[in-house]
Amino acid sequence: MDTQTIRLQQSAGFRRLRFSPDLEPGYRQLRAAAVRERARLVSAAGLLIFGIFVLLDLVMLPPELAKTTTAIRLWVTCPVITLVWWLSYCQQPGDLGFERLYALAYLIGGLSVVAIIANARLRDFPLPYEGMLLMLMFGYFAMGLPFFAASIASAIIIVTYLIVELSVGLPPGAVMVNLFFVLTANTIGMMGAWLSEYRHRAHFLDQQLVNFLHQSAAEESERKSHLITVASHDLRQPLNIIGLTLENLSAARLAPEHLSLVRRLQGTVSHFQRLLGTVLDISRINEGMIQPQNDVMDLNALLDQLVDLTVDHATLHDIRLCRATPEPRLQVMADPELLLRALQNLVFNAIDHSGGNEVRITVAPRGAIVRVSINDNGTGLDKQLQDSVFQPFVRGAQGRDNPAGLGLGLAIVRELTGMIGGSCGVTSEPGAGSTFWIDVRLAADAPALAVCDPPHADTPVTASPSGGPD
């Protein structure tokens, strides 16, 4: 069975309530399993109904007739229903076998009603035929039997009823009137059962198609993720070599125009490396490959590492990178790698796209949380962009000579921040710069800090000749 088989069946239709040989066995197995589940509740309801009828027989019927009808109900019908209820919880028979026994139980129940009507006729008691109507409706709708099984069993019951009525001497006119109402009820039941099974079959095809498409999409996504991972790894190796070569060239005594070209190449290589990292990150997030390992960590140590990773890029673009004086004892609950990656994306975003010449890293305690902010003095964001900037593939202005990104960096920030139990956002005024922030939780044993924005002095950070901060 595949998607093509399912689509061909949908196109061909199934008005005869039959699928192609590739689909029919699977559908019948699923239907039989559903019948077994349904039989548990139906059997309990059937026992209750027949128990009520036993009480009514004892109260309303003549003693001799009540003795016979209650015997039929208690020694034939109710044991059959009890057996069905018990088998519905057993491993054996299988679902298909149980479905056949279920239909047989309906037939036996209907014939027992015919037997009760026959006994009433023989004792000249005008027992109405409404019990037949109830039995037909019960088989078609309450029991949920397949269309063909319900129709055949009902036909046998009706023919038996007709033979009994004629055999006990009921006038033909009365027989025809009763038969008219019984056949009318049977016709309604058949139409309802046909429509119900038709809808169920259509739903089966739709569900199977959705399952196949979902499986195909998952397999395709896995193949793409593997391709992205392999490609990113293979591309990073030559890029790292190129980056090291350019770093050595930038330290050499080159003419100004050559040094400017080397720096531009360094910026392009760095941008390409970040693009690869972004594509890999979003792929891993979408596939659920990233699992946060939140633990108590030193925020100041992480911010030192953040400066080390971003200062060279800031210096390359003539941007002043500053960090506020560290707050003492900042122990937070987060995954260090994920938090560092999120903050690194914010700093690179400010360097590449803010349009300013200064980026500041600040920390502001806010009770049980700590807000880490990345401030710039660039062109800012308009209100509409602020509301959507963390959405995938949303890109703002291009900033300096840097090529535009994929619009995924800030989306990754939002995903990573959510994984560590934090939140992120932005405040900005056009022409007055932007402040992107991430809130992280203080560690449980760390004291809550007062809500404040202390006027710490900014410490400018510059790249040293060896590549690290001074």
Short mmCIF file of C-alpha atoms in Angstrom, two decimals, residues 24-466:
data_model
loop_
_atom_site.label_atom_id
_atom_site.label_comp_id
_atom_site.label_asym_id
_atom_site.label_seq_id
_atom_site.Cartn_x
_atom_site.Cartn_y
_atom_site.Cartn_z
CA GLU A 24 -9.45 -3.96 1.86
CA PRO A 25 -7.63 -6.24 4.36
CA GLY A 26 -6.12 -3.28 6.20
CA TYR A 27 -9.47 -1.53 6.43
CA ARG A 28 -11.28 -4.64 7.67
CA GLN A 29 -8.68 -5.19 10.36
CA LEU A 30 -9.03 -1.60 11.56
CA ARG A 31 -12.83 -1.80 11.46
CA ALA A 32 -12.86 -5.08 13.38
CA ALA A 33 -10.65 -3.59 16.09
CA ALA A 34 -13.07 -0.65 16.38
CA VAL A 35 -16.03 -3.07 16.63
CA ARG A 36 -14.33 -4.86 19.54
CA GLU A 37 -13.92 -1.57 21.40
CA ARG A 38 -17.52 -0.58 20.67
CA ALA A 39 -18.89 -3.97 21.77
CA ARG A 40 -17.85 -3.39 25.38
CA LEU A 41 -20.18 -0.45 25.89
CA VAL A 42 -22.93 -1.85 23.65
CA SER A 43 -22.97 -5.17 25.53
CA ALA A 44 -23.32 -3.42 28.86
CA ALA A 45 -26.19 -1.32 27.48
CA GLY A 46 -27.83 -4.43 25.97
CA LEU A 47 -27.75 -6.28 29.27
CA LEU A 48 -29.35 -3.31 30.99
CA ILE A 49 -32.10 -3.03 28.36
CA PHE A 50 -32.96 -6.74 28.41
CA GLY A 51 -32.91 -6.69 32.20
CA ILE A 52 -35.53 -3.94 32.12
CA PHE A 53 -37.60 -5.98 29.65
CA VAL A 54 -37.52 -8.94 32.03
CA LEU A 55 -39.01 -6.77 34.78
CA LEU A 56 -41.65 -5.39 32.39
CA ASP A 57 -42.57 -8.91 31.28
CA LEU A 58 -43.11 -9.99 34.89
CA VAL A 59 -45.29 -6.97 35.62
CA MET A 60 -47.28 -6.58 32.40
CA LEU A 61 -47.62 -10.04 30.82
CA PRO A 62 -49.75 -12.98 31.92
CA PRO A 63 -47.81 -15.30 34.25
CA GLU A 64 -47.56 -18.20 31.77
CA LEU A 65 -46.38 -15.95 28.95
CA ALA A 66 -44.04 -14.03 31.25
CA LYS A 67 -42.47 -17.30 32.32
CA THR A 68 -41.65 -18.15 28.69
CA THR A 69 -40.44 -14.66 27.65
CA THR A 70 -38.24 -14.21 30.70
CA ALA A 71 -36.76 -17.67 30.14
CA ILE A 72 -35.86 -16.73 26.56
CA ARG A 73 -34.30 -13.44 27.67
CA LEU A 74 -32.43 -14.87 30.66
CA TRP A 75 -31.29 -18.18 29.17
CA VAL A 76 -30.66 -17.19 25.54
CA THR A 77 -30.31 -13.49 24.90
CA CYS A 78 -28.54 -12.32 28.07
CA PRO A 79 -25.95 -15.16 28.07
CA VAL A 80 -25.11 -14.39 24.43
CA ILE A 81 -24.63 -10.69 25.27
CA THR A 82 -22.53 -11.60 28.32
CA LEU A 83 -20.36 -13.87 26.18
CA VAL A 84 -19.81 -11.03 23.69
CA TRP A 85 -18.85 -8.67 26.51
CA TRP A 86 -16.36 -11.20 27.91
CA LEU A 87 -14.82 -12.00 24.52
CA SER A 88 -14.34 -8.30 23.79
CA TYR A 89 -11.66 -8.24 26.52
CA CYS A 90 -10.00 -11.52 25.51
CA GLN A 91 -7.05 -11.98 23.18
CA GLN A 92 -8.89 -14.73 21.31
CA PRO A 93 -10.58 -14.74 18.93
CA GLY A 94 -8.83 -12.16 16.78
CA ASP A 95 -10.57 -8.95 15.79
CA LEU A 96 -11.96 -10.36 12.54
CA GLY A 97 -13.25 -13.47 14.30
CA PHE A 98 -14.81 -11.37 17.03
CA GLU A 99 -16.59 -9.23 14.42
CA ARG A 100 -18.29 -12.35 13.02
CA LEU A 101 -19.32 -13.51 16.49
CA TYR A 102 -20.66 -10.02 17.17
CA ALA A 103 -22.87 -10.17 14.07
CA LEU A 104 -24.00 -13.67 15.07
CA ALA A 105 -24.96 -12.38 18.51
CA TYR A 106 -27.13 -9.73 16.85
CA LEU A 107 -28.84 -12.42 14.78
CA ILE A 108 -29.50 -14.55 17.86
CA GLY A 109 -30.87 -11.55 19.71
CA GLY A 110 -33.22 -10.72 16.85
CA LEU A 111 -34.45 -14.29 16.56
CA SER A 112 -35.10 -14.38 20.31
CA VAL A 113 -37.38 -11.36 19.89
CA VAL A 114 -39.21 -13.20 17.08
CA ALA A 115 -39.57 -16.21 19.39
CA ILE A 116 -41.11 -14.00 22.10
CA ILE A 117 -43.59 -12.52 19.61
CA ALA A 118 -44.50 -16.04 18.40
CA ASN A 119 -45.17 -17.24 21.95
CA ALA A 120 -47.39 -14.24 22.57
CA ARG A 121 -49.36 -14.95 19.38
CA LEU A 122 -49.85 -18.60 20.36
CA ARG A 123 -51.34 -17.49 23.70
CA ASP A 124 -53.61 -14.95 22.00
CA PHE A 125 -51.85 -12.08 23.69
CA PRO A 126 -51.55 -8.97 21.44
CA LEU A 127 -47.84 -8.40 21.95
CA PRO A 128 -46.86 -5.57 19.56
CA TYR A 129 -44.14 -5.89 16.94
CA GLU A 130 -42.29 -2.80 18.19
CA GLY A 131 -39.63 -5.05 19.69
CA MET A 132 -38.62 -5.91 16.13
CA LEU A 133 -38.18 -2.23 15.28
CA LEU A 134 -36.04 -1.70 18.37
CA MET A 135 -33.88 -4.68 17.50
CA LEU A 136 -33.34 -3.47 13.93
CA MET A 137 -32.36 0.01 15.03
CA PHE A 138 -30.08 -1.43 17.69
CA GLY A 139 -28.25 -3.56 15.12
CA TYR A 140 -27.82 -0.85 12.53
CA PHE A 141 -26.92 2.11 14.69
CA ALA A 142 -26.05 1.21 18.28
CA MET A 143 -24.01 -1.90 17.54
CA GLY A 144 -22.21 -0.34 14.58
CA LEU A 145 -22.14 -3.55 12.54
CA PRO A 146 -20.68 -3.45 9.02
CA PHE A 147 -23.31 -2.72 6.37
CA PHE A 148 -23.39 -6.15 4.75
CA ALA A 149 -23.33 -8.06 8.04
CA ALA A 150 -26.16 -5.96 9.49
CA SER A 151 -28.23 -6.19 6.28
CA ILE A 152 -27.95 -9.98 5.97
CA ALA A 153 -28.69 -10.61 9.65
CA SER A 154 -31.65 -8.21 9.56
CA ALA A 155 -33.03 -9.87 6.42
CA ILE A 156 -32.91 -13.27 8.15
CA ILE A 157 -34.69 -11.84 11.19
CA ILE A 158 -37.41 -10.20 9.07
CA VAL A 159 -38.04 -13.31 6.97
CA THR A 160 -38.26 -15.41 10.12
CA TYR A 161 -40.69 -12.89 11.60
CA LEU A 162 -42.85 -13.02 8.47
CA ILE A 163 -42.94 -16.83 8.52
CA VAL A 164 -43.86 -16.87 12.21
CA GLU A 165 -46.67 -14.35 11.80
CA LEU A 166 -48.17 -16.32 8.94
CA SER A 167 -47.71 -19.63 10.77
CA VAL A 168 -49.62 -18.57 13.88
CA GLY A 169 -52.62 -17.52 11.79
CA LEU A 170 -52.37 -13.74 11.89
CA PRO A 171 -54.61 -12.29 9.18
CA PRO A 172 -52.67 -11.46 5.99
CA GLY A 173 -53.81 -7.83 6.15
CA ALA A 174 -52.36 -7.39 9.65
CA VAL A 175 -49.20 -9.18 8.58
CA MET A 176 -48.75 -6.83 5.64
CA VAL A 177 -49.27 -3.76 7.85
CA ASN A 178 -46.72 -4.98 10.38
CA LEU A 179 -44.32 -5.98 7.61
CA PHE A 180 -44.60 -2.51 6.05
CA PHE A 181 -43.42 -0.80 9.21
CA VAL A 182 -40.70 -3.37 9.81
CA LEU A 183 -39.39 -3.03 6.25
CA THR A 184 -39.53 0.77 6.52
CA ALA A 185 -37.41 0.65 9.66
CA ASN A 186 -35.03 -1.78 7.97
CA THR A 187 -34.67 0.47 4.92
CA ILE A 188 -33.85 3.46 7.13
CA GLY A 189 -31.33 1.36 9.02
CA MET A 190 -29.70 0.13 5.81
CA MET A 191 -29.33 3.68 4.49
CA GLY A 192 -27.83 4.84 7.77
CA ALA A 193 -25.44 1.89 7.94
CA TRP A 194 -24.34 2.42 4.32
CA LEU A 195 -23.66 6.12 4.89
CA SER A 196 -21.84 5.40 8.15
CA GLU A 197 -19.53 2.80 6.59
CA TYR A 198 -18.95 4.98 3.53
CA ARG A 199 -17.83 7.87 5.74
CA HIS A 200 -15.69 5.51 7.78
CA ARG A 201 -14.00 4.18 4.65
CA ALA A 202 -13.40 7.72 3.36
CA HIS A 203 -11.87 8.67 6.70
CA PHE A 204 -9.69 5.54 6.55
CA LEU A 205 -8.29 6.58 3.16
CA ASP A 206 -7.68 10.14 4.34
CA GLN A 207 -5.96 8.94 7.50
CA GLN A 208 -3.76 6.47 5.64
CA LEU A 209 -2.78 9.16 3.15
CA VAL A 210 -1.94 11.59 5.96
CA ASN A 211 0.16 8.91 7.68
CA PHE A 212 2.09 8.15 4.50
CA LEU A 213 2.66 11.84 3.77
CA HIS A 214 3.77 12.45 7.35
CA GLN A 215 6.16 9.52 7.18
CA SER A 216 7.52 10.71 3.84
CA ALA A 217 7.96 14.23 5.19
CA ALA A 218 9.77 12.91 8.27
CA GLU A 219 12.10 10.81 6.15
CA GLU A 220 12.74 13.71 3.79
CA SER A 221 13.40 16.02 6.72
CA GLU A 222 15.83 13.51 8.18
CA ARG A 223 17.66 13.26 4.85
CA LYS A 224 17.86 17.04 4.59
CA SER A 225 19.13 17.35 8.14
CA HIS A 226 21.81 14.76 7.46
CA LEU A 227 22.78 16.55 4.25
CA ILE A 228 22.95 19.91 6.05
CA THR A 229 25.07 18.43 8.84
CA VAL A 230 27.51 16.78 6.44
CA ALA A 231 27.67 19.82 4.16
CA SER A 232 28.22 22.19 7.08
CA HIS A 233 31.03 20.04 8.42
CA ASP A 234 32.70 19.69 5.02
CA LEU A 235 32.41 23.40 4.25
CA ARG A 236 33.66 24.54 7.63
CA GLN A 237 37.02 22.84 7.23
CA PRO A 238 38.17 24.85 4.17
CA LEU A 239 36.62 28.00 5.65
CA ASN A 240 38.64 27.54 8.84
CA ILE A 241 41.81 27.15 6.78
CA ILE A 242 40.96 30.29 4.80
CA GLY A 243 40.25 32.13 8.05
CA LEU A 244 43.58 31.16 9.57
CA THR A 245 45.40 32.17 6.39
CA LEU A 246 43.70 35.57 6.37
CA GLU A 247 44.49 36.04 10.08
CA ASN A 248 48.18 35.45 9.36
CA LEU A 249 48.03 37.87 6.43
CA SER A 250 46.38 40.56 8.57
CA ALA A 251 49.31 40.33 11.02
CA ALA A 252 51.85 40.76 8.24
CA ARG A 253 53.13 44.11 7.05
CA LEU A 254 50.92 44.69 4.04
CA ALA A 255 50.12 47.79 2.07
CA PRO A 256 46.96 49.57 3.31
CA GLU A 257 44.94 48.59 0.25
CA HIS A 258 45.98 44.95 0.63
CA LEU A 259 45.21 44.99 4.36
CA SER A 260 41.76 46.44 3.60
CA LEU A 261 41.11 43.62 1.15
CA VAL A 262 42.21 41.01 3.70
CA ARG A 263 39.83 42.44 6.29
CA ARG A 264 36.95 42.40 3.84
CA LEU A 265 37.71 38.78 3.07
CA GLN A 266 37.83 38.01 6.80
CA GLY A 267 34.40 39.56 7.22
CA THR A 268 33.00 37.55 4.32
CA VAL A 269 34.44 34.29 5.66
CA SER A 270 33.09 35.03 9.14
CA HIS A 271 29.68 35.79 7.67
CA PHE A 272 29.69 32.56 5.71
CA GLN A 273 30.67 30.58 8.82
CA ARG A 274 27.81 32.11 10.77
CA LEU A 275 25.37 31.32 7.97
CA LEU A 276 26.41 27.69 8.08
CA GLY A 277 26.05 27.67 11.86
CA THR A 278 22.60 29.26 11.59
CA VAL A 279 21.36 26.74 9.05
CA LEU A 280 22.70 23.88 11.17
CA ASP A 281 21.16 25.29 14.35
CA ILE A 282 17.68 25.75 12.88
CA SER A 283 17.83 22.28 11.35
CA ARG A 284 18.78 20.71 14.70
CA ILE A 285 16.05 22.67 16.50
CA ASN A 286 13.37 21.63 14.02
CA GLU A 287 14.39 17.99 14.31
CA GLY A 288 14.36 18.10 18.11
CA MET A 289 18.05 17.21 18.24
CA ILE A 290 18.85 19.94 20.78
CA GLN A 291 17.97 19.03 24.36
CA PRO A 292 18.66 21.67 27.02
CA GLN A 293 20.83 20.74 30.00
CA ASN A 294 19.86 23.51 32.41
CA ASP A 295 22.08 23.83 35.45
CA VAL A 296 23.49 26.45 37.79
CA MET A 297 26.14 28.49 35.98
CA ASP A 298 28.23 31.63 36.45
CA LEU A 299 26.83 34.33 34.18
CA ASN A 300 29.94 36.51 34.43
CA ALA A 301 32.16 33.71 33.16
CA LEU A 302 29.80 33.16 30.25
CA LEU A 303 29.81 36.87 29.35
CA ASP A 304 33.62 36.81 29.39
CA GLN A 305 33.47 33.98 26.89
CA LEU A 306 30.91 35.92 24.84
CA VAL A 307 33.30 38.87 24.60
CA ASP A 308 36.15 36.59 23.52
CA LEU A 309 34.05 35.18 20.70
CA THR A 310 32.75 38.49 19.35
CA VAL A 311 35.42 41.13 19.93
CA ASP A 312 37.44 40.27 16.83
CA HIS A 313 34.37 40.62 14.64
CA ALA A 314 33.53 43.95 16.22
CA THR A 315 37.10 45.23 15.72
CA LEU A 316 37.05 44.07 12.11
CA HIS A 317 34.07 46.33 11.49
CA ASP A 318 35.44 49.27 13.55
CA ILE A 319 32.76 48.87 16.22
CA ARG A 320 33.41 49.65 19.87
CA LEU A 321 32.36 46.65 22.00
CA CYS A 322 31.73 47.54 25.64
CA ARG A 323 30.74 45.52 28.66
CA ALA A 324 29.29 46.88 31.88
CA THR A 325 31.15 46.24 35.12
CA PRO A 326 30.22 42.68 36.15
CA GLU A 327 27.67 42.15 38.90
CA PRO A 328 29.04 39.95 41.71
CA ARG A 329 27.73 36.43 42.29
CA LEU A 330 25.46 36.10 39.29
CA GLN A 331 24.46 32.45 39.40
CA VAL A 332 21.69 31.64 36.93
CA MET A 333 19.83 28.50 35.85
CA ALA A 334 20.40 27.84 32.16
CA ASP A 335 22.18 25.70 29.60
CA PRO A 336 25.55 27.45 29.09
CA GLU A 337 25.94 26.45 25.46
CA LEU A 338 22.43 27.47 24.44
CA LEU A 339 22.55 30.77 26.33
CA LEU A 340 25.96 31.59 24.87
CA ARG A 341 24.72 30.80 21.36
CA ALA A 342 21.68 33.03 21.81
CA LEU A 343 23.71 35.96 23.14
CA GLN A 344 26.32 35.49 20.43
CA ASN A 345 23.60 35.78 17.79
CA LEU A 346 22.38 39.03 19.36
CA VAL A 347 25.87 40.55 19.42
CA PHE A 348 26.62 39.55 15.83
CA ASN A 349 23.21 40.91 14.81
CA ALA A 350 24.03 44.26 16.41
CA ILE A 351 27.47 44.40 14.81
CA ASP A 352 26.30 43.45 11.33
CA HIS A 353 22.91 45.10 11.04
CA SER A 354 22.45 47.92 13.56
CA GLY A 355 24.24 50.58 11.52
CA GLY A 356 25.89 52.01 14.65
CA ASN A 357 29.47 52.16 15.89
CA GLU A 358 29.02 50.91 19.44
CA VAL A 359 27.61 47.77 21.05
CA ARG A 360 27.20 47.45 24.81
CA ILE A 361 26.62 44.30 26.88
CA THR A 362 24.80 45.11 30.12
CA VAL A 363 23.33 43.09 32.97
CA ALA A 364 20.37 44.26 35.07
CA PRO A 365 19.08 42.19 38.04
CA ARG A 366 15.28 42.10 38.20
CA GLY A 367 14.27 40.23 41.33
CA ALA A 368 14.30 36.52 40.57
CA ILE A 369 15.58 37.01 37.03
CA VAL A 370 18.53 38.68 35.36
CA ARG A 371 18.23 40.63 32.10
CA VAL A 372 21.20 40.52 29.75
CA SER A 373 20.89 43.32 27.18
CA ILE A 374 22.72 43.97 23.93
CA ASN A 375 22.46 47.69 23.20
CA ASP A 376 23.53 49.50 20.04
CA ASN A 377 23.47 53.11 18.87
CA GLY A 378 22.33 52.31 15.34
CA THR A 379 19.34 53.30 13.26
CA GLY A 380 16.80 51.38 15.36
CA LEU A 381 13.75 49.44 14.24
CA ASP A 382 10.32 50.65 13.24
CA LYS A 383 7.34 49.46 15.27
CA GLN A 384 6.11 46.92 12.70
CA LEU A 385 9.50 45.21 12.51
CA GLN A 386 9.80 45.07 16.31
CA ASP A 387 6.65 42.95 16.47
CA SER A 388 7.93 40.37 13.97
CA VAL A 389 11.73 40.51 14.17
CA PHE A 390 11.93 37.20 16.08
CA GLN A 391 9.92 35.40 13.40
CA PRO A 392 11.78 33.19 10.90
CA PHE A 393 12.96 34.82 7.65
CA VAL A 394 12.22 38.36 8.83
CA ARG A 395 15.13 40.61 7.89
CA GLY A 396 15.73 44.25 8.62
CA ALA A 397 18.11 46.71 7.03
CA GLN A 398 21.41 45.37 5.78
CA GLY A 399 23.91 47.42 7.74
CA ARG A 400 27.26 48.49 6.35
CA ASP A 401 28.84 46.32 3.72
CA ASN A 402 27.69 43.06 5.30
CA PRO A 403 25.57 40.83 3.09
CA ALA A 404 22.05 40.19 4.27
CA GLY A 405 21.49 37.14 6.45
CA LEU A 406 18.84 34.45 6.24
CA GLY A 407 16.52 36.03 8.78
CA LEU A 408 16.97 33.06 11.11
CA GLY A 409 19.42 34.36 13.72
CA LEU A 410 16.82 36.01 15.95
CA ALA A 411 14.38 33.14 15.42
CA ILE A 412 17.07 30.84 16.80
CA VAL A 413 17.50 33.21 19.76
CA ARG A 414 13.81 32.86 20.58
CA GLU A 415 13.88 29.05 20.30
CA LEU A 416 17.04 28.68 22.41
CA THR A 417 15.80 31.11 25.04
CA GLY A 418 12.56 29.17 25.38
CA MET A 419 14.51 25.94 25.86
CA ILE A 420 16.35 27.34 28.86
CA GLY A 421 13.14 28.65 30.43
CA GLY A 422 13.84 32.30 29.66
CA SER A 423 12.34 34.97 27.46
CA CYS A 424 13.61 37.51 24.96
CA GLY A 425 12.50 40.74 23.37
CA VAL A 426 13.50 44.07 21.90
CA THR A 427 12.91 47.74 22.56
CA SER A 428 13.84 50.26 19.93
CA GLU A 429 13.26 53.77 18.68
CA PRO A 430 13.93 54.66 15.04
CA GLY A 431 17.15 56.64 14.93
CA ALA A 432 17.99 55.95 18.59
CA GLY A 433 19.32 52.40 18.50
CA SER A 434 17.93 49.09 19.74
CA THR A 435 18.15 46.97 22.86
CA PHE A 436 17.75 43.23 22.47
CA TRP A 437 17.44 41.39 25.77
CA ILE A 438 17.26 37.91 27.27
CA ASP A 439 15.83 37.20 30.71
CA VAL A 440 17.24 34.19 32.59
CA ARG A 441 16.30 32.82 35.99
CA LEU A 442 18.50 33.21 39.03
CA ALA A 443 19.62 29.92 40.55
CA ALA A 444 17.35 28.61 43.29
CA ASP A 445 19.95 29.12 46.03
CA ALA A 446 20.98 32.56 44.76
CA PRO A 447 19.52 35.58 46.61
CA ALA A 448 16.94 37.61 44.71
CA LEU A 449 18.41 40.93 43.63
CA ALA A 450 16.73 44.29 43.73
CA VAL A 451 15.12 45.54 40.54
CA CYS A 452 17.46 48.16 39.22
CA ASP A 453 19.42 49.41 36.27
CA PRO A 454 22.66 50.43 37.97
CA PRO A 455 24.80 53.07 36.25
CA HIS A 456 27.82 50.81 35.83
CA ALA A 457 30.62 52.22 33.77
CA ASP A 458 31.10 50.54 30.40
CA THR A 459 34.41 48.82 29.85
CA PRO A 460 35.50 49.00 26.22
CA VAL A 461 36.90 45.77 24.85
CA THR A 462 39.34 45.66 21.96
CA ALA A 463 41.05 42.85 20.16
CA SER A 464 44.61 42.17 21.10
CA PRO A 465 47.24 41.27 18.50
CA SER A 466 46.89 37.64 19.51
#
